Coordinates of C-alpha atoms in Angstrom, one line a residue:
M15 CA 49.9 126.9 126.8
N16 CA 51.3 127.5 123.4
Q17 CA 54.2 129.3 124.8
Q18 CA 54.9 126.5 127.2
K19 CA 54.8 123.9 124.4
L20 CA 57.1 126.1 122.3
L21 CA 59.5 126.3 125.3
D22 CA 59.4 122.5 125.7
D23 CA 60.1 122.0 122.0
N24 CA 63.0 124.4 122.1
R25 CA 64.4 122.7 125.2
K26 CA 64.0 119.3 123.5
R27 CA 65.8 120.5 120.4
F28 CA 68.6 122.1 122.5
V29 CA 69.1 118.8 124.4
Q30 CA 69.2 116.9 121.1
L31 CA 71.7 119.4 119.6
V32 CA 73.9 119.1 122.7
S33 CA 73.7 115.3 122.7
F34 CA 74.6 115.2 118.9
S35 CA 77.5 117.6 119.5
I36 CA 78.9 115.4 122.3
V37 CA 78.6 112.2 120.3
L38 CA 80.2 113.9 117.3
L39 CA 83.1 115.2 119.5
L40 CA 83.6 111.8 121.0
T41 CA 83.6 110.2 117.5
L42 CA 86.2 112.7 116.3
L43 CA 88.4 112.0 119.3
L44 CA 88.3 108.3 118.8
L45 CA 89.0 108.7 115.1
R46 CA 92.0 110.9 115.9
S47 CA 93.3 108.3 118.4
F48 CA 92.8 105.5 115.9
I49 CA 94.8 107.4 113.2
R50 CA 97.6 108.1 115.6
T51 CA 97.7 104.4 116.6
I52 CA 98.0 103.5 112.9
D53 CA 100.9 105.9 112.4
Q54 CA 102.7 104.6 115.5
A55 CA 102.2 101.0 114.3
E56 CA 103.7 101.8 110.9
Q57 CA 106.6 103.6 112.4
Q58 CA 107.3 100.6 114.6
L59 CA 107.2 98.3 111.5
V60 CA 109.5 100.5 109.5
E61 CA 111.9 100.7 112.5
E62 CA 111.9 96.8 112.6
Y63 CA 112.6 96.8 108.8
Q64 CA 115.6 99.1 109.5
Q65 CA 116.9 96.8 112.2
I66 CA 116.7 93.8 109.9
W67 CA 118.5 95.7 107.1
V68 CA 121.3 96.8 109.4
S69 CA 121.8 93.3 110.8
R70 CA 121.9 91.7 107.4
L71 CA 124.2 94.4 106.0
A72 CA 126.6 93.7 108.9
Q73 CA 126.5 90.0 108.0
V74 CA 127.1 90.7 104.3
H75 CA 130.0 93.1 105.0
G76 CA 131.6 90.7 107.4
L77 CA 131.4 87.9 104.8
W78 CA 132.7 90.2 102.2
L79 CA 135.8 90.9 104.4
A80 CA 136.2 87.2 105.3
R81 CA 136.1 86.1 101.7
F82 CA 138.8 88.6 100.6
R83 CA 136.6 91.3 99.1
P84 CA 134.9 89.7 96.1
T85 CA 132.9 91.7 93.6
Q86 CA 130.1 89.2 93.8
L87 CA 129.0 87.5 97.1
T88 CA 126.7 84.6 97.8
V89 CA 125.0 84.8 101.2
N90 CA 122.6 82.4 102.9
F91 CA 119.9 83.9 105.1
W92 CA 117.3 82.1 107.2
Q93 CA 113.8 83.1 106.2
E94 CA 110.9 82.5 108.5
S95 CA 107.8 81.0 106.8
E96 CA 104.9 83.4 106.5
R97 CA 102.4 80.6 107.2
S98 CA 103.7 79.1 110.5
E99 CA 106.0 80.5 113.1
G100 CA 109.2 78.7 113.9
T101 CA 109.5 77.2 110.4
G102 CA 111.4 78.5 107.5
S103 CA 114.3 77.8 105.1
I104 CA 117.7 78.9 104.0
H105 CA 117.4 81.6 101.3
S106 CA 120.5 81.9 99.2
I107 CA 121.1 85.3 97.5
T108 CA 123.9 86.6 95.3
L109 CA 124.9 90.3 95.6
Q110 CA 127.0 92.5 93.5
M111 CA 129.3 94.4 95.9
N112 CA 130.9 97.8 95.6
Q113 CA 134.5 98.8 96.5
A114 CA 133.5 99.6 100.1
G115 CA 131.9 96.1 100.6
W116 CA 128.2 97.0 100.4
P117 CA 125.6 95.7 98.0
K118 CA 125.7 97.7 94.8
V119 CA 122.6 99.4 93.3
N120 CA 122.4 101.1 90.0
S121 CA 118.6 101.6 89.4
S122 CA 115.2 101.4 91.0
Q123 CA 115.0 97.8 89.8
D124 CA 118.2 97.0 91.7
C125 CA 116.6 98.6 94.8
L126 CA 113.5 96.4 94.5
L127 CA 115.7 93.3 94.1
L128 CA 117.8 94.3 97.1
W129 CA 114.7 94.8 99.2
R130 CA 113.5 91.3 98.2
D131 CA 116.9 89.8 99.0
M132 CA 117.3 91.6 102.4
M133 CA 113.7 91.3 103.6
G134 CA 112.8 88.0 102.0
L135 CA 109.6 89.3 100.4
D136 CA 108.7 91.6 97.6
W137 CA 108.3 95.4 98.1
L138 CA 104.9 95.4 96.6
Q139 CA 103.7 92.8 99.1
Q140 CA 104.1 95.4 101.9
P141 CA 100.7 96.7 102.9
S142 CA 102.0 100.3 103.4
A143 CA 104.6 100.3 100.5
A144 CA 104.2 103.5 98.4
L145 CA 107.3 104.3 96.3
V146 CA 110.8 103.3 95.5
E147 CA 113.3 105.8 94.1
Y148 CA 116.9 105.6 93.1
T149 CA 119.3 108.5 93.1
Q150 CA 123.1 108.6 93.3
Q151 CA 123.8 105.2 94.9
E152 CA 120.8 105.5 97.2
C153 CA 117.5 103.6 97.4
Q154 CA 114.6 105.4 99.1
F155 CA 111.7 103.1 100.1
T156 CA 108.8 105.4 101.0
F157 CA 105.8 104.2 103.0
K158 CA 102.3 105.6 102.8
H159 CA 102.4 107.6 106.1
S160 CA 105.4 109.8 105.3
L161 CA 108.1 107.4 106.5
A162 CA 111.1 106.3 104.4
L163 CA 114.0 103.9 104.7
V164 CA 117.1 105.1 102.8
Y165 CA 119.8 102.7 101.9
R166 CA 123.1 104.4 101.1
A167 CA 125.3 102.0 99.2
Q168 CA 128.5 103.9 99.5
Q169 CA 128.4 103.9 103.4
G170 CA 126.3 100.8 103.9
Q171 CA 123.8 102.8 106.0
V172 CA 120.1 102.4 106.3
L173 CA 118.4 105.5 107.7
L174 CA 114.9 106.2 108.8
Q175 CA 113.5 109.5 107.5
V176 CA 110.2 111.2 108.4
Q177 CA 109.0 113.2 105.4

């Protein structure tokens, strides 16, 4: 009788251990899937930022050419309201331009101001914003999950980098 009870107890513990292991494995798989989804969502957001930058840079460069290559350029952008879709206002910005016709940057502060001008909101308001660095006419906007947008002022390029 004692041996049967011992076998039943061991069987019960084994079933509990197997059940716990299965639940733990499923939880880990769901967590992994969730993290992957967050990474994909951030990558999509950064790609959208890149498209906005490229579009706005093309507009700025076209205006720079049309206005006979000024050193300072005032541009009006339409900014959507954050509160309600379909409403917004004209946002006027003034940019210092380099010889190639792209917005000039000389410091990290210039990079932050250019982000605000191009995107219509402050860098620090971005939920995944991590770091802004300036080196040799380039602004690097790094996001929390190892993605970065790099603005190259000499070529007028905005590149997406995975770090």
